[in-house]
C-alpha positions as a printed Julia matrix, in Angstrom:
73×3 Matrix{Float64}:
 57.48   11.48   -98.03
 58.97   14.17  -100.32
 62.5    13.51  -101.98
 65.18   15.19  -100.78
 66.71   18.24  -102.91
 69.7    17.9   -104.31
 71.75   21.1   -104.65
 74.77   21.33  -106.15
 77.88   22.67  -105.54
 77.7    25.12  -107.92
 73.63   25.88  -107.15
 74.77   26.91  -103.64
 77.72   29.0   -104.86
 75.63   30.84  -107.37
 72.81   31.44  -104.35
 76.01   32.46  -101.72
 77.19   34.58  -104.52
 74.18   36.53  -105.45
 73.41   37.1   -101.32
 76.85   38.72  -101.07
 75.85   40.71  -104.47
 73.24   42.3   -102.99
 74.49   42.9    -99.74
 76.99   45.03  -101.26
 74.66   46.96  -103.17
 72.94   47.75   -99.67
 75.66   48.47   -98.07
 76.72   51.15  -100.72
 73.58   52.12  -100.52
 73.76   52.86   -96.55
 77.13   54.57   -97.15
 75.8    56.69   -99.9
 73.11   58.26   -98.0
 75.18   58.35   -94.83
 77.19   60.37   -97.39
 74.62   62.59   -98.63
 73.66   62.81   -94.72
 76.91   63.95   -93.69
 76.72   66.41   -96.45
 73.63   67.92   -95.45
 75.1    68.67   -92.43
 77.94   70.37   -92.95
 75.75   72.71   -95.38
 73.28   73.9    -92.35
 76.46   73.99   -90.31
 77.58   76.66   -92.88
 74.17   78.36   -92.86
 73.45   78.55   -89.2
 77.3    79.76   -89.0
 76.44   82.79   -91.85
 73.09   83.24   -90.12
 74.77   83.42   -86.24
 77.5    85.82   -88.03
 74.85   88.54   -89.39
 73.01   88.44   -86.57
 75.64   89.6    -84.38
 76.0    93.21   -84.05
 79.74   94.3    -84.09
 81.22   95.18   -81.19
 82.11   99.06   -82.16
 78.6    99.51   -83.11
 76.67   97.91   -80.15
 79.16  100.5    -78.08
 77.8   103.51   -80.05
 74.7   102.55   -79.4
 74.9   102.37   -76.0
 76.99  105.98   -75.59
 74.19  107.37   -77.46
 71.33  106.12   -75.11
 73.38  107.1    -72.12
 73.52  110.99   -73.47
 70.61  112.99   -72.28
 68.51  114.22   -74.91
């Protein structure tokens, strides 16, 4: 039968210790590209706001328009 391990206090701290390490460093990592994400975002929201904005033909003109295609020719 195999001997048992013995683990020290300080062996299980270090191993608790370096767990916790790198589960912050992925959790930063999840915010950060949530971040860059959220980011992203708000960028297309600005471009598909610009886009929608000169794509719409002012009112004044879309009127003219129409007065002219009502005149007979």
């Amino acid at each position: 039968m195999a001997e048992p391990i013995n683990i020290t206090h300080q062996e299980r701290f270090d191993v608790v210790a370096s767990e916790n390490a790198m589960l912050r460093i992925e959790v930063k990592m999840r915010m950060d590209r949530e971040d860059v994400m959220l980011r992203r975002i708000k960028e297309l929201e600005r471009d598909i706001a610009t886009l929608m904005a000169a794509t719409v033909t002012p009112p004044n003109r879309a009127e003219r328009r129409r007065k002219k295609e009502s005149k007979p020719s």
